[in-house]
Amino acid sequence: MKMTGTSVPVGALRTKKSFGVGEFLDIIPFADFCKKASLKVIQLLPVNDTGTESSPYSALSASALHPIYISIESLPEMQQEEPDAAHKKIAAEIKKLKKQYNELPRFSYSEIRNTKNTILRQIFDLHSEEISKCPELKKWIKENPWIKEYAVYKRLKTINFEASWKSWKEYRKITPEDIEELWNKKQLKNEHLFFAWVQMNLEKQFAQASEYVTAQGIMLKGDIPIMMNEDSHDAWAHPEFFNDELRAGSPPDGPNPYGQNWGFPTYNWKALKKCDYSWWRERLKQSAKFYQLFRIDHILGFFRIWAVPQRECTAMLGHTEPYECVTVKELEELGFTKERIRWLSLPHVPTNIVESANNGDYLGTHGILHTIMDRIGEEELWLFKPEIKSDGDIYAHEEIPLAIREVLAKKWRDRMFVEVEKGKYYPAWCYTETTAWLSLSDNEKRIVSQFITEKRDDMENAWEKQARELLGMITDTTNMTACAEDLGVNIRSLKSVLNDLNIMSLKVIRWNRQWEKDGQPFFAFDEYPEKSVTTTSVHDSSTLRLWWTEEKDAEDFYKAFPPEGEDDAETGASAKIEPGSYSPDVAQYLLEKAAESQSIFCIHPIQDFLGLSAEYYDEKPENERINIPGSVTAFNWTYRLPVTIETLQKDTALTKKIAAIATLHDGKLKNKRS
C-alpha cells in the first residue's frame, strides 16, 4: 500500500499555544491537518537532547528527549483550579514570553532553551517534595535505567557551566559505581530528580502525541542519527563503546576537496558486539515507543565509516573502518625498497617551498624548519619530527608564522599511503594527486593502481559483512520499518543488503540520475524501486522553490519531464512552469511528477507542500531552508511554519490540493493534471 506524507522538524510547528517553538503536543493539531490533506506519514527530525547545539544531529544523549519540546502549561503541576501567587506569577511570565517569542519568524534556540529550563526549575522547586515521593516517577526511573547516567551527567555539566566533560576537573573518568554513588547522594537527590521529572513528562507528552497520530490512521516516522557527540552522556558513561582517537567524517569530493571532519567519535564495534550491541538495541527500543518507521542516518557508516585522526583539521588523511591494510612486505613485493616506502608514506618537504613563504630568507627558513622537522642528510629536504602526528600539531606551533604553517600543513597531507598502524598503511583518498605518485614511472603507476583496486575488492567484502551484521541487528531488534539515508553511496553491495533486510532506500527526485551514463539522465518515475522513499527535498538541501528558481539542474529536470501542454500556445503551460520563477502551478507540477513514483512512500518537506499556495511564500526563498551544510549560524535548524497550524487547517484549497497529490501517488487517480 502506497502512502504519501510530509516531513517537519518538531520545532517548526506553530500553534496558538506555541511558546516560540514547536512542542510535542503540537503534533496533535498537525496530525489533524495531515488527515484533512490525506497524508498518512509524519516524519520528524531527531528529537534527542542536544544541549547547547541547535543541530538535531549532534546528540547529547541517545535516549533523552529535548526539553525544548515540552509543553510547560500542560504539566500536571500547572493544572490547578485555584493557583497560588507563585503559580500565577509563572503563568503571567509564560504568557508574556509566548507573545514575545511567537512574533519571531524563526525560533531563538538558545534563548528559548534557557528560558524553558529556568521555568521548569521554578516549577520543580515548588513541587519538589511531592515529586520526590511520586510513585509514577519512581516506577518510570526503574523502567528507564539510562536516566541515572543522564541526570548525573547533566548536573555535573550544569555546575561546570555546560563545558565539555573533557574539561571537567572532576569525574572526567567515571565508573558505573561512581554514577550510582552520585545518584544516591541525599544532598543531590532533587538535583538529579529534576532531570528525571523533565524526561518523564517529555516522554508522556510525546507518547500522547504519538498515540493520537496513530489513532488518525497516520504513521509517525523518526530519525536516528548514526553518530553521537563526543560531549554526550553516552561517550562519557560508556567510553568503551567509542574510539575517541578517531572522528567520523567523509572523504574528499567535489564540493569538499578536503573532506569533512564531523567531530564525532567513531564506534568501537568490537566492544559493542561483546555485549550483543545492547547500547544500540536499547536506543532502538526507546525510539519504538513513539515511531512506526524510522530513518537510518548515513547508512554508509554501517558499511564503513570514514575515520579521521582526532587532531587532523581536515579529513584528507582518513581511512575507512574496516579497511584492508597495505603492509611493508606487500610494498616490497611490488618492488619498493624501504627508502622508497618512506618516500611514498611520509611527506618530504623541500626547503624552497617554505623559503618562498618566508620572504626568501634561507637561513631563517632553516631555523624555522629545525623546530618541527629533521633534515635528511645534507639534502634540502625535510621530514616531520616523530612528535608531529597531525596538522593540528603543526598549527599548534604559534611561534611559526601562519603562512608557513599553512604551507607545512599542505605538505603534511602530501603522501600516497597513510600509516594507520605500525607498518600498516591505507592508500590516501587522493593518492593520484600526490608528489610521490607523480614521481612513479608509468609501469609503477599501473602496478600500484591494480594493487589498490584488488585491496578495494577485499574491502568491499568486509564492508558488506559488517553491514549485514550491524543492519541485521537493527532490523531484528525492532518492528519499526527502516528507511535508509543512502545518498551518494557507491558500495556495490548496498542494493542487495538493503533489499535482503527490507530497508527502504531514499530517492531525491533532483538527484535520482544515472550518473555514470552520458548526459546523466534522470530515472523515469516508473523505474523507482518499490522499496524506497521518494522525496522532493531534504533538510540539508534547498527547498523545491529555491532549487527551481536558482539552481542549474532544474533545467535538466524540466527537459526530462516536460509539463503537459508545454507546446500549447493557448494554455501557456510552458511559460508558467519554466525554471527561474516559482508559483503554485510549478509546485503542483513538481509534486505531481513525484507522485508518479513507484516508491511505497512519497514523503516531502512541509515547505514544498506549502508551495502550493503563494500566500505562504517568504519574500526570500532562502528563509524557507532548514539548514545550510558547512555553516554554523543561528539561522540553521530554527525554521518555523509561516502561519499557525490552525490557519493551515482552515485552508481548504491547500488541503484539497495536497489530498489530490496524495491520492495520485496512493493509486486512486490516474495521472492527470487538474
XYZ file of C-alpha atoms in Angstrom:
674
model
C 0.000 0.000 0.000
C 1.454 3.334 -1.102
C 1.499 6.273 1.292
C 2.159 9.992 0.981
C 3.423 12.023 3.901
C 5.307 15.103 4.966
C 8.463 15.803 6.955
C 8.740 18.593 9.506
C 11.003 19.426 12.455
C 9.040 19.459 15.719
C 10.465 22.920 16.444
C 8.920 24.228 13.211
C 5.347 23.620 14.361
C 3.476 26.812 15.185
C 0.135 26.922 17.023
C -1.851 29.432 19.015
C -0.460 27.808 22.151
C 3.174 27.910 20.998
C 5.967 29.006 23.295
C 8.009 30.348 20.387
C 8.944 26.840 19.246
C 7.072 23.688 18.289
C 6.340 21.215 21.079
C 5.414 17.527 21.143
C 1.745 18.278 21.807
C 1.670 20.492 18.704
C 1.967 17.277 16.681
C -1.682 16.613 17.598
C -3.233 19.528 15.643
C -0.663 18.943 12.897
C -1.991 15.378 12.596
C -5.495 16.841 12.134
C -4.183 18.994 9.297
C -2.453 15.978 7.719
C -5.618 13.901 7.941
C -7.578 16.611 6.112
C -4.852 16.606 3.447
C -4.927 12.759 3.139
C -1.332 12.494 4.329
C -0.551 9.189 6.019
C 3.001 9.742 7.322
C 4.532 12.453 9.508
C 8.331 12.368 9.510
C 10.245 14.212 12.234
C 13.867 15.249 12.538
C 15.725 13.807 15.578
C 14.249 14.921 18.921
C 17.068 13.968 21.316
C 18.586 16.437 23.761
C 21.427 18.292 22.028
C 22.368 20.684 24.824
C 23.767 23.971 23.573
C 23.893 22.664 19.985
C 20.892 23.503 17.807
C 21.659 20.717 15.317
C 19.429 17.696 15.960
C 22.269 15.524 14.621
C 24.606 16.488 17.469
C 23.026 14.368 20.187
C 23.939 14.930 23.818
C 22.121 11.720 24.663
C 20.930 8.699 22.719
C 17.891 8.285 24.991
C 16.917 11.655 26.479
C 14.352 13.823 24.690
C 14.949 17.525 24.148
C 13.448 19.705 26.935
C 12.779 22.463 24.413
C 9.827 20.419 23.112
C 7.986 20.226 26.438
C 4.670 21.985 26.947
C 5.102 23.671 30.320
C 1.466 24.735 30.613
C 0.377 21.091 30.187
C 2.412 19.814 33.128
C 0.241 18.347 35.936
C 1.865 20.785 38.373
C 0.415 23.685 36.364
C -3.135 22.290 36.371
C -4.542 23.999 39.471
C -8.117 25.211 39.829
C -7.015 27.968 42.188
C -3.334 28.655 41.538
C -1.370 30.376 44.278
C 0.675 33.536 43.836
C 3.827 31.681 42.749
C 1.997 29.786 40.004
C 0.158 32.910 38.880
C 3.489 34.658 38.533
C 4.888 31.805 36.415
C 1.749 31.746 34.249
C 1.983 35.507 33.694
C 5.646 35.217 32.740
C 4.855 32.418 30.272
C 2.077 34.488 28.686
C 4.416 37.445 28.277
C 7.254 35.352 26.821
C 4.942 33.487 24.441
C 3.762 36.765 22.944
C 7.356 37.912 22.568
C 8.702 34.696 21.049
C 5.754 33.883 18.797
C 6.276 37.028 16.760
C 9.698 35.819 15.604
C 9.901 34.322 12.065
C 12.400 31.677 13.280
C 12.809 30.488 16.845
C 15.663 31.642 19.046
C 17.161 28.299 20.081
C 19.481 29.328 22.903
C 17.127 31.876 24.433
C 14.073 29.615 24.425
C 16.092 26.641 25.696
C 17.454 28.665 28.621
C 14.088 30.245 29.374
C 12.239 26.934 29.438
C 14.882 25.307 31.629
C 14.618 28.206 34.092
C 10.820 27.962 34.304
C 10.923 24.166 34.608
C 13.307 24.524 37.534
C 10.979 27.027 39.228
C 8.015 24.667 38.899
C 10.050 21.698 40.139
C 11.249 23.624 43.181
C 7.663 24.500 44.086
C 6.684 20.816 43.978
C 9.954 19.044 44.805
C 8.630 17.369 47.948
C 5.632 15.750 46.261
C 7.644 14.925 43.116
C 10.302 13.126 45.177
C 7.583 10.853 46.610
C 5.724 10.348 43.322
C 5.188 6.591 42.683
C 4.821 7.229 38.956
C 8.258 8.849 38.783
C 9.858 6.062 40.819
C 8.346 3.467 38.501
C 9.476 5.400 35.420
C 13.073 5.653 36.707
C 13.130 1.889 37.318
C 11.925 1.263 33.751
C 14.456 3.694 32.266
C 17.845 2.954 33.885
C 19.686 5.256 31.450
C 18.170 8.228 33.306
C 20.656 7.869 36.173
C 23.650 8.360 33.864
C 21.937 11.219 32.087
C 20.819 13.014 35.273
C 24.235 12.734 36.942
C 25.895 13.920 33.731
C 23.503 16.875 33.327
C 24.022 18.020 36.906
C 27.793 17.896 36.506
C 27.544 19.693 33.186
C 25.391 22.399 34.770
C 27.818 23.114 37.602
C 30.639 23.192 35.007
C 28.813 25.943 33.075
C 27.922 23.458 30.302
C 31.560 22.889 29.371
C 32.530 19.598 27.723
C 33.076 16.780 30.218
C 36.613 16.523 28.850
C 37.455 19.817 30.567
C 35.924 18.999 33.957
C 38.243 18.956 36.951
C 36.363 16.019 38.456
C 34.579 12.964 37.059
C 36.119 13.131 33.599
C 36.550 9.402 34.005
C 33.597 7.688 35.575
C 32.578 4.155 36.514
C 29.068 2.705 36.906
C 29.745 2.561 40.637
C 30.638 6.275 40.685
C 27.400 7.140 38.877
C 25.325 5.050 41.274
C 27.052 6.651 44.260
C 26.413 10.169 42.968
C 22.806 9.334 42.123
C 22.187 8.044 45.661
C 23.668 11.050 47.490
C 20.840 12.509 49.583
C 22.036 16.103 49.215
C 21.916 15.721 45.411
C 18.596 13.868 45.233
C 16.475 16.779 43.993
C 19.174 17.912 41.569
C 19.018 14.538 39.844
C 15.261 14.068 40.156
C 14.717 17.338 38.320
C 16.148 15.876 35.115
C 14.224 12.614 35.584
C 10.983 14.545 36.146
C 11.504 16.587 32.973
C 12.263 13.469 30.923
C 9.258 11.562 32.264
C 6.931 14.408 31.298
C 8.539 14.779 27.898
C 8.001 11.089 27.248
C 4.368 11.269 28.403
C 3.643 14.224 26.115
C 5.407 12.665 23.131
C 3.618 9.336 23.717
C 0.286 11.188 23.889
C 1.013 12.843 20.538
C 2.204 9.577 19.000
C -0.932 7.716 20.118
C -3.133 10.460 18.676
C -1.311 10.366 15.333
C -1.767 6.596 15.131
C -5.457 6.894 16.013
C -5.896 9.167 12.968
C -4.550 6.431 10.685
C -1.217 8.223 10.301
C 2.225 6.735 10.848
C 4.959 8.589 12.730
C 8.479 8.330 11.348
C 11.544 9.114 13.443
C 15.174 9.783 12.673
C 18.103 8.113 14.434
C 21.439 9.925 13.952
C 24.231 7.392 13.429
C 26.859 9.248 15.473
C 26.974 10.704 18.970
C 28.538 13.978 20.048
C 31.860 13.419 21.845
C 30.386 15.609 24.589
C 27.458 13.256 25.161
C 26.414 11.433 28.277
C 26.875 8.175 26.340
C 30.505 8.883 25.388
C 31.170 9.956 28.979
C 29.482 6.999 30.689
C 30.451 4.351 28.100
C 33.857 5.278 26.652
C 34.434 1.605 25.841
C 31.869 1.875 23.018
C 33.670 4.722 21.243
C 37.041 5.264 19.559
C 37.954 8.657 20.953
C 41.146 8.867 18.889
C 39.142 8.847 15.650
C 36.496 11.189 14.299
C 33.782 10.338 11.771
C 33.511 12.254 8.537
C 33.555 11.853 4.785
C 36.417 11.690 2.248
C 37.231 14.458 -0.230
C 34.770 15.063 -3.059
C 33.900 17.855 -5.470
C 32.167 20.273 -3.062
C 34.521 19.279 -0.215
C 38.088 18.954 -1.546
C 39.445 18.404 1.983
C 36.652 16.036 3.020
C 34.518 16.587 6.101
C 35.505 16.046 9.727
C 32.256 15.959 11.720
C 33.968 15.822 15.096
C 32.018 12.770 16.313
C 33.933 9.777 17.735
C 33.626 6.535 15.781
C 32.186 3.381 17.325
C 34.173 0.534 18.806
C 32.068 -2.144 17.133
C 34.113 -4.958 18.685
C 33.279 -3.758 22.200
C 29.629 -3.264 21.275
C 29.467 -6.778 19.841
C 30.780 -8.270 23.101
C 27.624 -7.086 24.857
C 25.374 -8.077 21.934
C 25.016 -4.436 20.847
C 22.918 -3.746 23.945
C 23.501 0.030 23.707
C 22.132 0.125 20.156
C 19.263 -2.214 20.976
C 18.141 -0.028 23.891
C 18.354 3.029 21.664
C 16.042 1.385 19.135
C 13.590 0.229 21.805
C 13.397 3.791 23.100
C 12.516 5.072 19.613
C 9.936 2.331 19.097
C 7.900 3.825 21.954
C 6.864 6.595 19.551
C 7.520 5.628 15.920
C 6.310 3.091 13.363
C 9.002 3.984 10.822
C 12.497 5.379 11.219
C 15.213 6.888 9.089
C 18.689 5.399 9.462
C 21.018 8.359 9.177
C 24.165 7.939 6.985
C 23.645 4.233 6.344
C 27.026 4.167 4.614
C 28.547 4.337 8.095
C 27.233 0.854 8.889
C 29.143 -0.493 5.887
C 32.205 1.608 6.565
C 32.836 4.890 8.310
C 35.411 7.415 7.172
C 37.645 7.663 10.241
C 39.930 10.667 10.753
C 42.660 11.015 13.423
C 41.302 13.254 16.174
C 43.701 16.191 15.757
C 43.528 16.359 11.972
C 41.945 19.604 10.818
C 40.783 18.110 7.512
C 39.554 14.640 6.570
C 42.106 14.010 3.795
C 44.228 11.581 5.801
C 41.315 9.487 6.972
C 40.689 5.839 6.222
C 37.709 3.540 6.092
C 36.780 1.378 9.060
C 37.023 -1.519 8.404
C 39.929 -1.428 5.973
C 42.356 -3.814 4.305
C 45.850 -2.713 5.251
C 48.827 -2.449 2.920
C 51.883 -3.972 4.577
C 55.562 -3.231 4.163
C 56.026 -6.748 2.839
C 53.410 -6.199 0.116
C 55.007 -2.928 -0.951
C 58.409 -4.617 -1.077
C 56.905 -7.361 -3.242
C 55.709 -4.621 -5.603
C 59.356 -3.590 -5.980
C 59.683 -0.719 -3.487
C 62.669 -0.507 -1.159
C 62.339 0.702 2.439
C 63.678 4.108 1.373
C 61.053 4.382 -1.352
C 58.308 3.214 1.012
C 59.328 6.113 3.226
C 59.038 8.388 0.191
C 55.527 7.060 -0.523
C 54.263 7.246 3.050
C 55.922 10.294 4.610
C 55.698 13.890 3.346
C 59.087 15.202 2.200
C 59.299 18.980 2.400
C 61.758 20.843 0.104
C 63.399 23.890 1.673
C 62.500 26.141 -1.241
C 58.696 25.926 -0.893
C 58.932 27.064 2.732
C 61.583 29.642 1.843
C 59.167 31.151 -0.708
C 56.594 31.625 2.049
C 59.296 33.154 4.275
C 60.250 36.065 2.008
C 63.240 34.195 0.552
C 65.050 34.061 3.919
C 67.149 30.882 3.532
C 68.813 30.865 6.972
C 65.615 31.923 8.738
C 63.757 29.125 6.965
C 66.277 26.566 8.196
C 65.847 27.868 11.713
C 62.060 27.526 11.492
C 62.166 24.060 9.938
C 64.503 22.739 12.625
C 61.787 23.379 15.250
C 59.438 20.695 13.926
C 61.401 18.896 11.194
C 64.549 16.848 10.678
C 66.771 17.426 7.674
C 67.637 14.431 5.506
C 71.443 14.438 5.488
C 72.752 17.381 3.522
C 69.760 17.457 1.196
C 67.419 20.426 1.054
C 64.686 18.022 2.080
C 62.980 17.600 5.442
C 60.849 15.109 7.370
C 58.499 15.986 10.217
C 59.747 15.085 13.686
C 58.105 11.977 15.248
C 56.186 14.111 17.756
C 54.296 15.814 14.900
C 51.346 13.475 14.449
C 48.761 15.726 12.796
C 48.339 19.053 11.048
C 46.814 20.199 14.338
C 50.271 19.756 15.882
C 51.715 21.953 13.133
C 49.179 24.722 13.725
C 49.835 24.498 17.483
C 53.353 25.938 16.915
C 52.249 29.553 17.016
C 55.849 30.781 17.001
C 55.927 29.776 13.314
C 54.275 32.358 11.016
C 50.794 31.269 9.919
C 51.672 31.408 6.204
C 54.474 28.891 6.780
C 52.287 26.654 8.944
C 49.745 26.546 6.124
C 52.426 25.502 3.628
C 53.636 22.794 6.004
C 50.088 21.595 6.688
C 49.505 21.256 2.955
C 52.696 19.218 2.599
C 51.663 17.131 5.636
C 48.754 15.844 3.536
C 51.007 15.122 0.557
C 51.500 11.344 0.833
C 50.424 8.292 -1.143
C 49.986 5.952 1.805
C 48.773 6.839 5.301
C 50.216 4.797 8.163
C 47.197 3.639 10.194
C 49.072 1.233 12.462
C 52.770 0.490 12.822
C 53.880 -0.885 9.443
C 50.291 -0.914 8.097
C 49.116 1.596 5.520
C 45.997 2.793 3.743
C 46.025 4.455 0.291
C 45.348 8.178 0.652
C 41.988 9.045 -0.885
C 43.637 11.476 -3.315
C 46.832 9.459 -3.797
C 46.952 10.161 -7.555
C 47.364 13.879 -6.793
C 50.426 13.466 -4.576
C 54.062 14.263 -5.266
C 55.015 10.631 -4.678
C 52.547 9.354 -7.263
C 53.718 11.829 -9.887
C 57.285 10.608 -9.359
C 56.421 6.990 -10.266
C 57.057 5.523 -13.692
C 54.076 4.594 -15.855
C 54.693 0.919 -15.116
C 54.839 1.549 -11.364
C 51.601 3.533 -11.560
C 49.927 0.626 -13.357
C 51.166 -1.901 -10.779
C 50.126 0.240 -7.789
C 46.707 1.034 -9.290
C 45.973 -2.638 -9.857
C 47.143 -3.481 -6.340
C 44.906 -0.788 -4.767
C 41.943 -1.984 -6.858
C 42.410 -5.514 -5.522
C 42.518 -4.144 -1.980
C 39.281 -2.275 -2.673
C 37.637 -5.538 -3.721
C 38.680 -7.152 -0.436
C 37.352 -4.154 1.490
C 34.025 -4.305 -0.334
C 33.596 -7.829 1.019
C 34.491 -6.684 4.544
C 32.068 -3.744 4.307
C 29.222 -5.996 3.190
C 29.910 -8.450 6.004
C 29.869 -5.668 8.600
C 26.705 -4.068 7.184
C 24.796 -7.340 7.165
C 25.686 -7.916 10.800
C 25.006 -4.380 12.061
C 21.916 -3.617 9.992
C 20.655 -7.139 10.597
C 20.946 -6.458 14.326
C 18.984 -3.217 13.883
C 16.152 -4.733 11.834
C 15.924 -7.772 14.134
C 15.654 -5.564 17.225
C 12.611 -3.553 16.186
C 9.342 -3.817 14.271
C 9.735 -0.264 13.007
C 10.087 -0.043 9.235
C 13.639 1.018 8.402
C 14.370 3.676 5.764
C 17.957 4.387 4.730
C 19.653 7.698 4.074
C 21.817 6.248 1.299
C 22.553 9.347 -0.781
C 25.814 9.222 -2.704
C 26.672 5.669 -1.629
C 28.624 3.748 -4.276
C 29.241 0.488 -2.421
C 28.469 -2.444 -4.685
C 26.605 -4.495 -2.058
C 24.309 -1.649 -0.976
C 21.262 -2.636 -3.038
C 21.411 -6.317 -2.144
C 21.904 -5.628 1.573
C 19.012 -3.151 1.752
C 16.772 -5.423 -0.289
C 17.560 -8.530 1.773
C 16.885 -6.673 5.039
C 13.765 -4.885 3.716
C 15.278 -1.435 4.269
C 13.886 1.362 2.103
C 16.308 3.418 0.036
C 15.952 7.191 -0.446
C 15.261 8.855 -3.792
C 15.528 12.652 -4.043
C 13.976 13.468 -7.412
C 16.543 16.096 -8.420
C 19.469 13.730 -7.710
C 17.989 10.417 -8.854
C 20.012 10.260 -12.046
C 22.102 7.693 -13.884
C 25.319 9.494 -13.072
C 27.580 7.000 -14.830
C 25.902 7.462 -18.243
C 26.483 10.177 -20.823
C 24.237 13.127 -20.114
C 23.438 11.699 -16.676
C 19.750 11.073 -17.494
C 17.108 11.056 -14.775
C 15.492 7.776 -13.832
C 11.890 7.639 -15.000
C 9.455 7.694 -12.095
C 8.099 4.267 -13.012
C 11.664 2.961 -12.578
C 11.872 3.954 -8.909
C 12.146 0.807 -6.759
C 9.113 -0.113 -4.705
C 11.209 -0.427 -1.533
C 12.087 3.253 -1.401
C 11.082 6.686 -0.159
C 10.685 9.415 -2.779
C 11.184 12.996 -1.673
C 11.402 16.402 -3.309
C 13.961 17.835 -0.844
C 15.821 17.007 2.356
C 16.665 19.077 5.426
C 20.198 19.775 4.127
C 19.138 20.773 0.618
C 17.399 23.785 -0.818
C 13.613 23.647 -0.984
C 11.821 22.961 -4.278
C 11.209 26.686 -4.649
C 14.836 27.661 -4.184
C 16.048 24.810 -6.401
C 13.672 25.695 -9.224
C 14.493 29.382 -9.198
C 18.244 29.365 -8.580
C 19.922 26.016 -9.368
C 21.027 24.990 -12.851
C 19.986 21.334 -12.759
C 16.317 22.368 -12.534
C 16.576 22.991 -16.278
C 17.675 19.377 -16.781
C 14.623 18.146 -14.877
C 12.323 20.401 -16.893
C 13.680 18.993 -20.166
C 13.492 15.406 -18.941
C 9.928 15.727 -17.646
C 8.221 18.470 -19.656
C 4.855 19.553 -18.245
C 1.768 18.512 -20.158
C 0.685 21.019 -22.780
C 4.037 22.844 -22.864
C 3.637 23.400 -26.604
C 0.080 24.621 -26.229
C 0.082 28.324 -27.081
C -3.404 28.789 -25.621
C -2.640 27.487 -22.131
C 0.858 28.907 -21.951
C 1.797 25.991 -19.700
C 5.473 26.221 -20.596
C 5.726 29.876 -19.588
C 4.104 29.127 -16.231
C 6.295 26.148 -15.423
C 9.742 27.087 -16.763
C 12.637 27.167 -14.265
C 13.541 30.605 -12.963
C 10.228 31.578 -11.445
C 8.021 29.800 -8.944
C 4.277 29.591 -8.465
C 1.647 27.199 -7.126
C 1.426 25.766 -10.678
C 5.123 24.908 -10.578
C 4.774 23.329 -7.134
C 1.824 21.267 -8.356
C 3.722 20.142 -11.462
C 6.746 19.008 -9.418
C 4.737 17.302 -6.681
C 2.557 15.525 -9.237
C 5.664 14.272 -11.028
C 6.998 12.926 -7.735
C 3.604 11.276 -7.146
C 4.198 9.134 -10.248
C 6.966 7.346 -8.341
C 6.643 3.609 -7.761
C 8.083 4.070 -4.243
C 5.898 2.842 -1.411
C 6.399 6.181 0.347
C 6.371 9.736 -1.001
C 7.380 11.991 1.910
C 8.002 15.651 1.111
C 9.045 18.560 3.374
C 6.147 20.690 4.562
C 7.738 23.727 2.850
C 7.361 22.030 -0.542
C 3.670 21.324 0.110
C 3.142 24.918 1.272
C 4.464 25.974 -2.133
C 1.018 25.054 -3.468
C -0.206 28.394 -2.060
C 1.616 31.647 -2.799
C 0.113 33.008 0.411
C 2.807 31.181 2.380
C 5.831 32.264 0.321
C 8.580 34.077 2.196
C 9.881 37.174 0.433
C 13.277 35.485 0.440
C 13.097 31.810 -0.626
C 16.317 31.028 1.253
C 14.491 31.742 4.523
C 12.445 28.578 3.978
C 15.505 26.364 4.355
C 16.103 24.274 7.465
C 19.880 24.022 7.287
C 22.803 25.187 5.172
C 25.532 22.500 5.409
C 29.036 23.720 6.104
C 27.818 26.693 8.125
C 27.259 27.142 11.844
C 24.831 30.007 12.427
C 21.798 30.913 14.498
C 19.762 30.507 11.279
C 20.301 26.764 10.966
C 17.735 24.363 12.432
C 15.366 27.152 13.574
C 12.781 27.070 10.758
C 9.134 27.697 11.722
C 5.921 27.396 9.768
C 4.936 30.778 8.287
C 1.467 30.543 9.892
C -0.194 28.568 12.661
C -1.420 25.022 12.136
C -4.912 26.279 12.940
C -4.674 28.562 9.879
C -3.495 25.701 7.697
C -6.395 23.535 8.876
C -8.852 26.155 7.639
C -7.177 26.462 4.223
C -9.471 24.104 2.337
C -7.933 24.973 -1.035
C -4.492 23.900 0.207
C -5.639 20.685 1.875
C -7.586 19.714 -1.271
C -4.516 20.274 -3.459
C -2.335 18.185 -1.158
C -5.006 15.479 -0.956
C -5.206 15.296 -4.745
C -1.435 14.767 -4.968
C -1.536 12.168 -2.185
C -4.363 10.342 -3.918
C -2.448 10.432 -7.197
C 0.510 8.641 -5.632
C -1.544 6.300 -3.491
C -3.083 4.878 -6.658
C -6.668 6.114 -6.611
C -6.499 8.512 -9.564
C -4.910 8.425 -12.974
C -2.061 10.800 -13.696
C -3.999 13.823 -14.890
C -3.459 17.493 -14.163
C -6.449 19.341 -12.767
